[in-house]
Coordinates of C-alpha atoms and ligand atoms in Angstrom, one line a residue:
M1 CA 58.9 17.2 -4.5
S2 CA 62.0 15.1 -4.0
E3 CA 65.3 16.4 -2.5
T4 CA 67.1 15.8 -5.7
E5 CA 64.8 17.9 -7.7
S6 CA 65.8 21.7 -8.0
K7 CA 64.0 24.4 -6.0
N8 CA 62.6 27.4 -7.5
F9 CA 63.8 30.7 -6.8
I10 CA 61.1 31.5 -4.1
E11 CA 61.9 28.3 -2.2
Q12 CA 65.5 29.2 -2.3
I13 CA 64.8 32.6 -0.7
I14 CA 62.7 30.8 1.9
D15 CA 65.6 28.3 2.7
K16 CA 67.8 31.0 3.1
D17 CA 65.5 33.1 5.4
L18 CA 64.9 30.0 7.6
A19 CA 68.6 29.1 7.8
E20 CA 69.5 32.8 8.8
G21 CA 66.8 33.0 11.2
V22 CA 65.1 35.9 9.4
Y23 CA 61.9 33.8 9.8
D24 CA 61.2 30.8 11.9
E25 CA 58.1 29.7 9.9
V26 CA 56.5 30.3 6.5
H27 CA 53.1 32.1 6.3
T28 CA 51.7 32.9 3.0
R29 CA 48.5 34.3 1.7
F30 CA 46.1 34.8 -1.4
P31 CA 44.7 38.4 -1.4
P32 CA 42.2 38.8 -4.1
E33 CA 40.2 41.8 -4.9
P34 CA 36.6 40.7 -4.9
N35 CA 35.9 42.6 -8.3
G36 CA 35.5 39.5 -10.6
Y37 CA 35.9 35.7 -11.0
L38 CA 39.2 34.0 -10.5
H39 CA 41.0 32.6 -13.5
I40 CA 43.6 30.2 -14.3
G41 CA 46.3 32.8 -13.5
H42 CA 45.0 33.2 -10.0
A43 CA 45.0 29.5 -9.6
K44 CA 48.6 29.7 -10.2
S45 CA 49.2 32.1 -7.4
I46 CA 46.7 30.4 -5.0
L47 CA 48.5 26.9 -5.6
L48 CA 51.8 28.5 -5.3
N49 CA 51.1 30.3 -1.9
Y50 CA 49.3 27.3 -0.5
G51 CA 51.8 24.8 -1.8
L52 CA 54.6 26.7 0.0
A53 CA 52.8 26.8 3.2
Q54 CA 52.3 23.1 3.0
K55 CA 55.7 22.3 2.0
Y56 CA 57.3 24.2 4.9
H57 CA 54.5 23.2 7.4
G58 CA 53.4 26.8 7.6
K59 CA 50.1 28.6 7.3
F60 CA 48.1 30.0 4.3
N61 CA 45.6 32.7 4.8
M62 CA 42.8 33.7 2.6
R63 CA 42.3 37.5 2.6
F64 CA 40.0 39.7 0.6
D65 CA 41.6 42.9 -0.4
D66 CA 38.4 44.9 -0.2
T67 CA 40.0 48.3 0.7
N68 CA 38.7 50.0 -2.6
P69 CA 35.1 50.5 -2.1
T70 CA 34.2 51.4 -5.8
K71 CA 34.8 48.0 -7.3
E72 CA 34.0 45.4 -4.8
K73 CA 30.9 43.2 -4.9
V74 CA 29.6 40.9 -2.3
E75 CA 28.6 38.5 -5.1
F76 CA 32.3 37.9 -6.0
V77 CA 33.2 36.9 -2.6
D78 CA 31.3 33.6 -2.5
S79 CA 32.6 32.7 -6.0
I80 CA 36.2 33.2 -5.0
K81 CA 35.7 31.4 -1.9
A82 CA 34.2 28.4 -3.7
D83 CA 36.9 28.3 -6.2
I84 CA 39.8 28.3 -3.8
A85 CA 38.1 25.5 -1.8
W86 CA 37.5 23.5 -5.0
L87 CA 41.2 24.0 -5.9
G88 CA 42.0 22.3 -2.6
A89 CA 43.7 25.4 -0.9
D90 CA 42.7 25.2 2.7
W91 CA 42.9 28.4 4.7
E92 CA 41.4 26.5 7.8
D93 CA 40.1 29.3 10.0
R94 CA 42.1 32.1 8.5
L95 CA 39.8 33.9 6.4
F96 CA 40.2 37.8 6.5
F97 CA 39.0 40.9 5.1
A98 CA 41.3 43.9 4.6
S99 CA 38.6 46.1 5.6
N100 CA 38.7 44.9 9.0
Y101 CA 42.1 46.5 9.4
F102 CA 40.9 50.1 8.5
D103 CA 41.5 51.1 12.1
Q104 CA 45.0 49.8 12.1
M105 CA 45.8 51.6 8.9
Y106 CA 44.5 54.9 10.2
E107 CA 46.5 54.5 13.3
G108 CA 49.6 53.6 11.1
A109 CA 48.9 56.8 9.0
V110 CA 48.8 58.9 12.3
K111 CA 51.9 57.2 13.5
L112 CA 53.5 58.4 10.3
I113 CA 52.3 62.0 10.6
K114 CA 53.8 62.0 14.2
K115 CA 57.0 60.8 13.0
G116 CA 57.1 63.6 10.3
K117 CA 56.9 61.1 7.8
A118 CA 53.5 61.9 6.3
Y119 CA 51.6 65.2 5.4
V120 CA 48.3 66.5 4.3
S121 CA 48.5 68.1 0.7
D122 CA 45.7 70.1 -1.0
L123 CA 47.3 69.5 -4.4
T124 CA 44.7 68.0 -7.0
A125 CA 45.4 64.7 -8.4
E126 CA 46.6 66.6 -11.6
E127 CA 49.0 68.7 -9.8
I128 CA 50.4 65.8 -8.0
R129 CA 51.1 64.3 -11.2
E130 CA 52.7 67.4 -12.6
Y131 CA 54.8 67.7 -9.5
R132 CA 56.0 64.2 -9.4
G133 CA 58.4 64.6 -12.5
T134 CA 59.3 61.9 -15.0
L135 CA 61.7 59.0 -15.3
T136 CA 64.5 61.6 -16.2
E137 CA 63.5 64.4 -14.1
A138 CA 63.2 64.7 -10.4
G139 CA 59.9 65.7 -8.8
K140 CA 59.3 69.1 -7.1
E141 CA 58.5 69.5 -3.4
D142 CA 54.9 69.8 -2.6
P143 CA 54.1 73.2 -1.5
Y144 CA 52.3 71.7 1.5
A145 CA 54.9 69.5 2.7
K146 CA 56.2 71.9 5.1
R147 CA 52.9 71.8 7.3
S148 CA 53.5 71.1 11.0
I149 CA 52.9 67.8 12.7
E150 CA 50.1 69.4 14.7
E151 CA 48.5 71.0 11.7
N152 CA 48.7 67.6 9.7
L153 CA 47.2 65.6 12.6
K154 CA 44.5 68.1 12.8
L155 CA 43.8 68.1 9.0
F156 CA 43.9 64.3 8.7
E157 CA 41.5 64.0 11.6
E158 CA 39.0 66.5 9.8
M159 CA 39.4 64.4 6.6
K160 CA 38.5 61.4 8.6
A161 CA 35.5 63.4 10.0
G162 CA 34.0 64.2 6.7
K163 CA 34.9 67.9 6.5
Y164 CA 36.3 67.6 2.9
A165 CA 34.9 66.7 -0.4
D166 CA 36.4 63.8 -2.5
G167 CA 39.8 64.9 -3.9
E168 CA 40.1 68.1 -1.8
K169 CA 43.0 66.7 0.4
V170 CA 45.2 63.6 0.5
L171 CA 47.7 62.3 3.0
R172 CA 51.2 61.7 1.3
A173 CA 54.1 59.7 2.7
R174 CA 57.0 62.0 3.0
I175 CA 60.0 59.9 1.3
D176 CA 62.0 61.4 -1.6
M177 CA 60.7 63.6 -4.5
A178 CA 64.2 63.0 -6.3
S179 CA 64.0 59.2 -5.9
P180 CA 64.7 57.5 -9.3
N181 CA 61.9 55.4 -8.4
I182 CA 58.7 57.3 -8.9
N183 CA 56.7 55.3 -6.6
M184 CA 58.8 56.7 -3.7
R185 CA 58.2 60.5 -4.6
D186 CA 55.8 61.2 -1.8
P187 CA 53.1 58.8 -2.7
V188 CA 49.4 59.3 -1.7
I189 CA 48.7 56.8 1.1
Y190 CA 45.2 58.1 2.0
R191 CA 42.4 59.8 0.0
V192 CA 39.0 61.2 0.7
A193 CA 36.2 59.2 -0.8
H194 CA 32.6 59.5 0.3
M195 CA 31.5 56.0 -0.5
T196 CA 29.6 53.4 1.2
H197 CA 31.8 50.3 1.8
H198 CA 30.2 46.8 1.5
N199 CA 31.6 45.9 5.0
T200 CA 32.0 49.0 6.9
G201 CA 29.2 51.0 5.5
D202 CA 29.5 54.8 6.1
K203 CA 32.0 54.4 8.8
W204 CA 34.8 55.8 6.8
C205 CA 34.9 58.4 4.1
I206 CA 38.9 58.2 3.8
Y207 CA 40.5 55.1 2.2
P208 CA 44.1 53.9 2.1
M209 CA 45.9 53.3 -1.2
Y210 CA 46.8 50.0 -2.0
D211 CA 50.6 50.4 -1.6
F212 CA 50.0 51.6 1.9
A213 CA 47.3 49.0 2.8
H214 CA 48.9 45.9 1.5
P215 CA 52.0 45.8 3.6
I216 CA 50.0 46.7 6.8
E217 CA 47.5 43.7 6.0
D218 CA 50.5 41.3 5.7
A219 CA 52.2 42.5 8.7
I220 CA 49.2 42.3 10.8
E221 CA 48.6 38.7 9.6
G222 CA 52.1 37.7 10.4
I223 CA 52.7 36.9 6.7
T224 CA 56.4 36.2 6.3
H225 CA 56.6 35.9 2.3
S226 CA 54.4 38.1 0.5
I227 CA 54.0 36.8 -3.1
C228 CA 52.9 39.0 -5.9
T229 CA 53.3 39.4 -9.6
L230 CA 56.1 41.3 -11.3
E231 CA 54.3 44.5 -12.0
F232 CA 54.8 45.1 -8.2
E233 CA 58.5 45.0 -8.4
D234 CA 59.0 48.8 -8.4
H235 CA 56.5 49.2 -5.6
R236 CA 58.8 47.0 -3.2
P237 CA 60.9 49.9 -1.8
L238 CA 57.5 51.4 -0.8
Y239 CA 56.3 48.2 0.7
D240 CA 59.6 47.9 2.8
W241 CA 59.3 51.6 3.7
V242 CA 56.0 51.2 5.1
V243 CA 56.7 48.1 7.3
T244 CA 59.9 49.7 8.4
E245 CA 58.6 53.1 9.4
L246 CA 55.6 51.4 11.1
E247 CA 58.2 49.3 13.1
Y248 CA 56.7 45.9 12.7
P249 CA 59.0 43.5 14.7
H250 CA 58.9 40.8 12.0
P251 CA 58.3 42.6 8.7
P252 CA 56.9 40.7 5.9
K253 CA 59.1 40.3 2.6
Q254 CA 57.7 40.9 -0.9
I255 CA 58.7 38.6 -3.7
E256 CA 57.5 38.9 -7.3
F257 CA 57.2 36.3 -9.8
A258 CA 55.9 36.4 -13.5
K259 CA 52.2 36.1 -14.1
L260 CA 50.8 33.2 -16.2
Y261 CA 49.7 34.0 -19.6
L262 CA 47.9 31.3 -21.9
T263 CA 48.1 31.4 -25.6
N264 CA 44.7 32.2 -27.3
V265 CA 43.1 32.7 -23.9
V266 CA 41.7 35.8 -22.4
T267 CA 41.8 36.4 -18.8
G268 CA 41.3 40.1 -18.4
K269 CA 38.2 41.0 -16.4
R270 CA 37.2 43.7 -18.8
Y271 CA 37.1 41.5 -21.8
I272 CA 35.3 38.6 -20.2
K273 CA 32.9 41.1 -18.6
R274 CA 32.0 42.5 -22.0
L275 CA 31.6 38.9 -23.3
V276 CA 29.1 38.3 -20.4
E277 CA 27.2 41.5 -20.7
E278 CA 27.0 41.3 -24.5
G279 CA 25.4 37.8 -24.1
I280 CA 28.2 36.2 -26.1
V281 CA 28.9 33.7 -23.4
D282 CA 26.7 31.9 -20.8
G283 CA 27.9 33.9 -17.7
W284 CA 31.2 34.0 -15.9
D285 CA 31.3 30.1 -16.0
D286 CA 30.8 29.5 -19.8
P287 CA 33.0 26.5 -20.6
R288 CA 34.9 28.5 -23.1
L289 CA 36.4 30.8 -20.6
V290 CA 39.3 30.0 -18.4
S291 CA 37.8 31.4 -15.0
I292 CA 38.2 28.6 -12.5
A293 CA 34.3 28.4 -12.4
A294 CA 34.4 27.8 -16.2
L295 CA 37.1 25.2 -16.1
R296 CA 35.2 23.4 -13.4
R297 CA 31.9 23.7 -15.4
R298 CA 33.8 22.3 -18.6
G299 CA 35.1 19.3 -16.6
F300 CA 38.6 20.2 -15.6
T301 CA 39.7 18.7 -12.2
P302 CA 41.7 20.4 -9.4
E303 CA 44.5 17.8 -10.0
S304 CA 44.8 18.7 -13.6
I305 CA 45.1 22.4 -12.8
K306 CA 47.7 21.8 -10.2
M307 CA 49.6 19.5 -12.7
F308 CA 49.5 22.4 -15.2
V309 CA 50.7 24.9 -12.7
D310 CA 53.5 22.7 -11.5
L311 CA 54.7 22.2 -15.2
C312 CA 54.6 26.0 -15.8
G313 CA 57.0 26.4 -12.9
V314 CA 57.7 29.7 -11.2
S315 CA 59.8 32.2 -12.9
K316 CA 60.9 35.9 -12.9
A317 CA 60.4 36.2 -16.8
N318 CA 57.0 36.9 -18.4
S319 CA 56.0 34.3 -21.0
S320 CA 53.1 32.6 -22.5
V321 CA 52.1 29.1 -22.0
D322 CA 50.5 27.0 -24.7
Y323 CA 46.9 26.1 -24.0
A324 CA 47.6 22.6 -25.4
M325 CA 49.8 21.9 -22.2
L326 CA 46.6 22.6 -20.0
E327 CA 44.7 20.0 -22.3
Y328 CA 47.8 17.6 -22.0
C329 CA 47.2 17.9 -18.1
I330 CA 43.5 17.0 -18.2
R331 CA 44.0 14.2 -20.4
E332 CA 46.8 12.7 -18.2
D333 CA 44.6 13.2 -15.1
L334 CA 41.4 11.6 -16.5
K335 CA 42.7 8.7 -18.6
M336 CA 43.3 6.3 -15.9
K337 CA 40.7 7.6 -13.4
R338 CA 37.5 7.9 -15.5
P339 CA 35.5 5.1 -17.1
R340 CA 35.2 4.8 -21.0
A341 CA 31.9 4.7 -22.8
M342 CA 30.5 4.7 -26.2
A343 CA 28.7 7.7 -27.6
V344 CA 27.8 8.4 -31.1
L345 CA 27.9 12.2 -31.8
D346 CA 26.7 12.3 -35.5
P347 CA 24.5 9.2 -35.8
V348 CA 23.5 7.2 -38.5
K349 CA 21.7 3.7 -38.3
L350 CA 23.4 0.6 -38.9
V351 CA 21.4 -2.6 -39.4
I352 CA 22.7 -6.1 -39.0
D353 CA 20.5 -7.9 -41.5
N354 CA 21.5 -11.5 -40.4
Y355 CA 21.0 -10.9 -36.7
P356 CA 17.7 -12.2 -35.4
E357 CA 14.9 -9.6 -35.2
G358 CA 13.8 -8.7 -31.8
Q359 CA 16.6 -10.3 -30.0
T360 CA 18.9 -8.4 -27.5
E361 CA 21.9 -9.9 -26.0
M362 CA 24.2 -8.4 -23.2
L363 CA 27.9 -7.9 -24.0
T364 CA 30.6 -7.1 -21.6
A365 CA 33.0 -4.2 -22.0
P366 CA 35.8 -3.1 -19.8
N367 CA 35.4 0.4 -18.3
N368 CA 39.1 1.3 -18.9
L369 CA 41.4 -0.8 -20.7
E370 CA 44.4 0.8 -18.8
N371 CA 42.8 0.6 -15.3
E372 CA 41.3 -2.8 -14.6
S373 CA 40.1 -1.6 -11.2
L374 CA 37.4 0.3 -12.9
G375 CA 35.6 -2.9 -13.7
S376 CA 33.4 -3.7 -16.6
R377 CA 29.8 -3.1 -17.8
E378 CA 27.2 -4.7 -19.8
I379 CA 25.9 -3.2 -23.0
P380 CA 22.7 -4.3 -24.8
F381 CA 23.3 -5.4 -28.5
G382 CA 20.8 -5.9 -31.0
R383 CA 19.9 -5.9 -34.7
E384 CA 19.8 -2.0 -35.0
L385 CA 22.7 0.3 -33.7
Y386 CA 23.8 3.7 -34.2
I387 CA 27.3 4.4 -35.5
E388 CA 29.2 7.7 -36.5
R389 CA 28.2 9.1 -39.9
E390 CA 31.9 9.2 -40.8
D391 CA 32.5 5.6 -40.2
F392 CA 30.8 4.8 -43.2
M393 CA 31.8 5.8 -46.9
E394 CA 30.0 4.6 -50.0
E395 CA 33.1 5.3 -52.0
P396 CA 36.0 5.1 -49.7
V397 CA 39.0 7.4 -50.0
K398 CA 42.4 6.1 -49.9
K399 CA 43.6 4.5 -46.5
Y400 CA 39.9 4.4 -45.3
F401 CA 39.5 1.4 -43.0
R402 CA 36.0 1.7 -41.8
L403 CA 32.7 0.6 -43.2
F404 CA 32.2 0.5 -47.0
P405 CA 30.7 -2.0 -49.3
G406 CA 32.3 -5.2 -48.9
N407 CA 34.6 -4.2 -45.9
E408 CA 34.8 -5.8 -42.6
V409 CA 35.3 -4.2 -39.4
R410 CA 35.2 -4.7 -35.6
L411 CA 32.2 -3.3 -33.6
M412 CA 34.0 -2.4 -30.4
N413 CA 33.5 -5.2 -27.7
A414 CA 30.9 -6.9 -30.0
Y415 CA 31.2 -8.6 -33.4
F416 CA 33.0 -8.4 -36.7
V417 CA 30.6 -7.0 -39.3
T418 CA 30.8 -6.8 -43.2
C419 CA 29.2 -3.8 -44.9
T420 CA 26.6 -4.8 -47.6
G421 CA 25.4 -1.3 -48.8
C422 CA 23.4 1.7 -47.8
E423 CA 19.9 3.4 -48.1
K424 CA 19.7 6.9 -49.1
D425 CA 17.0 9.7 -49.2
E426 CA 15.9 11.7 -52.0
N427 CA 18.8 14.2 -51.5
G428 CA 21.4 11.4 -51.7
N429 CA 22.0 11.4 -48.0
V430 CA 22.7 8.1 -46.3
T431 CA 20.0 7.0 -44.0
V432 CA 20.9 3.4 -43.1
V433 CA 23.8 1.3 -43.5
H434 CA 23.5 -2.4 -44.0
C435 CA 25.9 -5.2 -42.9
T436 CA 26.0 -8.9 -41.8
Y437 CA 27.7 -10.1 -38.7
D438 CA 29.9 -13.2 -38.0
P439 CA 28.4 -14.9 -34.8
A440 CA 31.7 -16.6 -34.2
S441 CA 33.4 -13.3 -33.4
R442 CA 31.4 -12.4 -30.3
G443 CA 33.3 -10.0 -28.0
G444 CA 34.9 -8.6 -31.1
N445 CA 37.5 -11.5 -31.2
S446 CA 38.5 -13.0 -34.5
P447 CA 37.3 -16.5 -34.8
D448 CA 40.0 -17.7 -37.3
G449 CA 43.0 -15.3 -37.2
R450 CA 41.7 -13.1 -39.9
K451 CA 42.4 -9.4 -39.3
V452 CA 40.3 -6.3 -39.6
K453 CA 41.9 -2.9 -39.8
G454 CA 39.1 -0.9 -38.6
T455 CA 37.4 -0.7 -35.1
I456 CA 34.4 1.5 -34.6
H457 CA 32.1 2.3 -31.7
W458 CA 28.5 2.0 -31.6
V459 CA 25.4 2.2 -29.3
P460 CA 22.1 0.0 -29.5
A461 CA 19.5 1.9 -31.3
K462 CA 16.6 1.1 -29.0
E463 CA 18.4 1.3 -25.6
A464 CA 20.7 4.3 -26.3
I465 CA 19.9 7.5 -24.6
K466 CA 19.5 10.7 -26.5
A467 CA 21.9 13.5 -25.3
E468 CA 23.2 16.9 -26.1
V469 CA 26.7 17.3 -26.7
R470 CA 28.7 20.6 -26.8
L471 CA 32.0 21.0 -28.4
Y472 CA 34.2 23.9 -28.0
E473 CA 37.1 25.9 -29.5
N474 CA 39.1 29.0 -28.4
I475 CA 36.8 32.0 -28.2
I476 CA 39.3 34.2 -29.8
D477 CA 41.8 34.0 -32.6
E478 CA 44.8 35.6 -30.8
E479 CA 46.7 36.0 -34.0
K480 CA 44.1 38.4 -35.2
G481 CA 44.0 40.2 -31.8
V482 CA 41.3 40.7 -29.2
Y483 CA 39.5 43.6 -30.7
N484 CA 38.6 44.4 -34.2
E485 CA 39.5 47.9 -35.6
D486 CA 36.1 49.1 -35.0
G487 CA 36.3 48.1 -31.4
S488 CA 34.1 44.9 -31.7
L489 CA 35.3 41.8 -30.2
N490 CA 37.2 39.5 -32.5
L491 CA 35.5 36.1 -32.1
N492 CA 36.0 32.7 -33.3
P493 CA 32.6 31.9 -34.9
N494 CA 33.1 28.0 -34.2
S495 CA 33.8 28.5 -30.5
L496 CA 30.6 26.5 -29.7
T497 CA 29.1 23.6 -31.6
V498 CA 25.8 22.2 -30.1
L499 CA 25.0 18.6 -31.2
K500 CA 21.5 18.0 -30.2
E501 CA 20.9 14.5 -31.3
C502 CA 23.7 12.2 -29.9
Y503 CA 23.4 8.8 -28.5
I504 CA 25.1 7.6 -25.5
E505 CA 25.3 4.0 -23.9
P506 CA 22.2 3.3 -21.3
A507 CA 24.9 2.8 -18.6
L508 CA 25.3 6.5 -18.3
K509 CA 21.6 7.3 -17.8
D510 CA 22.2 8.4 -14.1
A511 CA 25.1 10.5 -14.9
K512 CA 25.4 13.5 -12.5
A513 CA 26.5 16.9 -12.7
Y514 CA 30.4 17.2 -13.1
D515 CA 30.5 13.4 -13.8
S516 CA 33.1 13.0 -16.5
F517 CA 33.8 10.1 -19.2
Q518 CA 35.9 9.3 -21.9
F519 CA 33.9 8.8 -25.1
V520 CA 35.8 6.4 -27.1
R521 CA 37.4 8.1 -30.1
N522 CA 35.7 11.4 -29.3
G523 CA 37.3 12.8 -26.2
F524 CA 36.7 13.4 -22.6
F525 CA 33.1 14.7 -21.7
C526 CA 31.6 16.1 -18.6
V527 CA 27.9 16.6 -17.6
D528 CA 27.0 20.2 -17.6
Y529 CA 26.0 21.2 -14.1
K530 CA 23.8 24.0 -15.5
D531 CA 21.7 22.8 -18.3
S532 CA 21.7 18.9 -17.8
K533 CA 18.6 17.4 -16.4
E534 CA 17.6 13.8 -15.6
G535 CA 16.3 12.4 -18.7
A536 CA 18.0 15.2 -20.9
L537 CA 21.7 15.1 -20.3
V538 CA 24.1 17.6 -21.7
F539 CA 27.7 16.9 -22.0
N540 CA 30.5 19.5 -22.4
R541 CA 33.6 18.1 -24.3
I542 CA 36.5 18.8 -21.9
V543 CA 39.2 18.0 -24.5
S544 CA 39.6 15.7 -27.6
L545 CA 41.9 12.7 -27.4
K546 CA 44.5 13.9 -29.8
S547 CA 47.2 16.2 -28.8
S548 CA 49.9 18.0 -30.6
F549 CA 51.6 18.8 -27.2
V550 CA 54.9 17.2 -26.2
L551 CA 55.8 17.4 -22.6
P552 CA 59.0 19.7 -22.6
K553 CA 62.2 17.9 -21.3
K554 CA 63.6 18.9 -18.0
E555 CA 66.5 21.2 -18.4
D556 CA 68.5 20.5 -15.5
Ligands
LIG601 P1 43.2 40.4 -13.4 O1 43.4 41.8 -13.4 O2 44.0 39.5 -14.2 O3 42.0 39.9 -13.2 P2 44.3 41.1 -10.6 O4 45.8 41.1 -10.5 O5 43.5 42.2 -10.7 O6 44.0 40.2 -11.9 P3 43.8 40.5 -7.9 O7 42.5 39.9 -7.3 O8 44.4 41.7 -7.7 O9 43.5 40.3 -9.6 O10 44.8 39.3 -7.8 C1 45.2 38.4 -6.8 C2 46.3 37.8 -6.7 O11 46.4 36.9 -7.9 C3 47.4 38.7 -6.7 O12 48.5 38.3 -5.9 C4 47.9 38.5 -8.2 O13 49.4 39.0 -8.3 C5 47.6 37.2 -8.6 N1 47.4 36.9 -10.1 C6 46.7 37.9 -10.8 N2 46.8 37.4 -12.0 C7 47.7 36.5 -12.2 C8 48.3 35.7 -13.2 N3 48.0 35.9 -14.5 N4 49.4 34.9 -13.0 C9 49.6 34.7 -11.6 N5 49.1 35.4 -10.5 C10 48.1 36.3 -10.9
LIG602 MG1 44.0 43.8 -9.1

């Protein structure tokens, strides 16, 4: 970012903190709960935190927030690490697990008890809720709040030793039952839960609550700016209370920003889990989803996601971003970088009747008209080709400039051809289109200045490779809502189209998983890592070439 560009509100806070000596460095973190796959929203948080660390020559930590033993799964830890690494966020040697801090959290709780700032309560969860009051009504003092420090220390020790059943006792912070902020009305900070933890096993039967654990994790790691999403704004006073009462010398500061929402896209773990479990999608990385794994499989690049996140900006106000903006970013990223090739998705045969039978010649085609450095390739050309079925019409509609009897078009990088007619099967479907070519137009250049209005792509019938191509649409129709009235999922029946008989240029025969190409006129495509095999390639359409999206003008 150049100096003249305006800074976002978080950078302004950091600048001020550095100028005033509140901190002398910037240290951020990304703290996912390992309870699902990361999605595009998380990518925003990752790139924001990592980007700030980079910009200010600071540090970025990776931390699994695995303090809640019910939901976490080891299987998600690996996927999350892989996704973050793929996005390019480098935590160097700073990979942490919050569960490794359970001892310090316990000590922190003991410290609060000793300061008279925490007490053990026997109220049930329901009673605690009743005592808490409402937005308009102050809470009531907990009848156990008057326990002595000694008694609290003893009871808390017994909680830890396993003397009590789940829910029998909790540790509450003593703050203010009359606070206008309900989070400050003596929040529970430790609970009894006899559960096995994936990291600490059965060592603990008490676990810290998120609002108590998180500030401690940040403080232990020396985080300066603890960036989270807006729903934690009301929890910030509690965050500050914890780091203040525990007397950390350089307490971290919580800053909230608005979550990223995309139109027609669902990121909720519950919804995606249901799609996966009901077999509607092919796992967490189905290319129709917007998990990071799915975007990668579909053919998105880390650069495109970074561009997208940068365009979204950082804001304090919730809003939804058009999915078309993400598509714009991947087009922008790939259009100069990736080679172009011809692929026919819905083939019909084209026979050039005046081209010598049995002859093949090699024609040269540039790999990317806008980027010469990508070089060129040779494509075999012969008497029989495949073209797109929609590039021929026996009776053309208005403004149709492609093949129809009597019309001349350019075969891309090849020759001018004039359509002479077609053959049909008993149902009236076109099986072969016929034409003649002008040998003087080799390379697709006009021999005498005459013009053609249409240029169509093709592949040689004999040498082309058969491939499967998958086209995607949004999986839900957001206007109708995510769920139907009966609770079933509201799905777009056209979200996946599988084309089994497509033909691609022979130059692509060695394409490997994640390789992407622009198939001229058809869009950008990527080799599917899961289902594509040597000799049986499968391509995912990343995005079509047409865009309705216009880049918004900068306001400042
Ligand atoms: P979800 O419920 O959408 O899967 P989460 O908040 O439960 O998300 P966490 O693992 O708790 O997921 O989040 C890790 C980090 O990612 C948090 O700092 C959170 O604020 C951030 N985050 C989650 N969703 C978004 C989003 N849509 N936009 C930006 N940041 C997000
Ligand atoms: Mg969460």
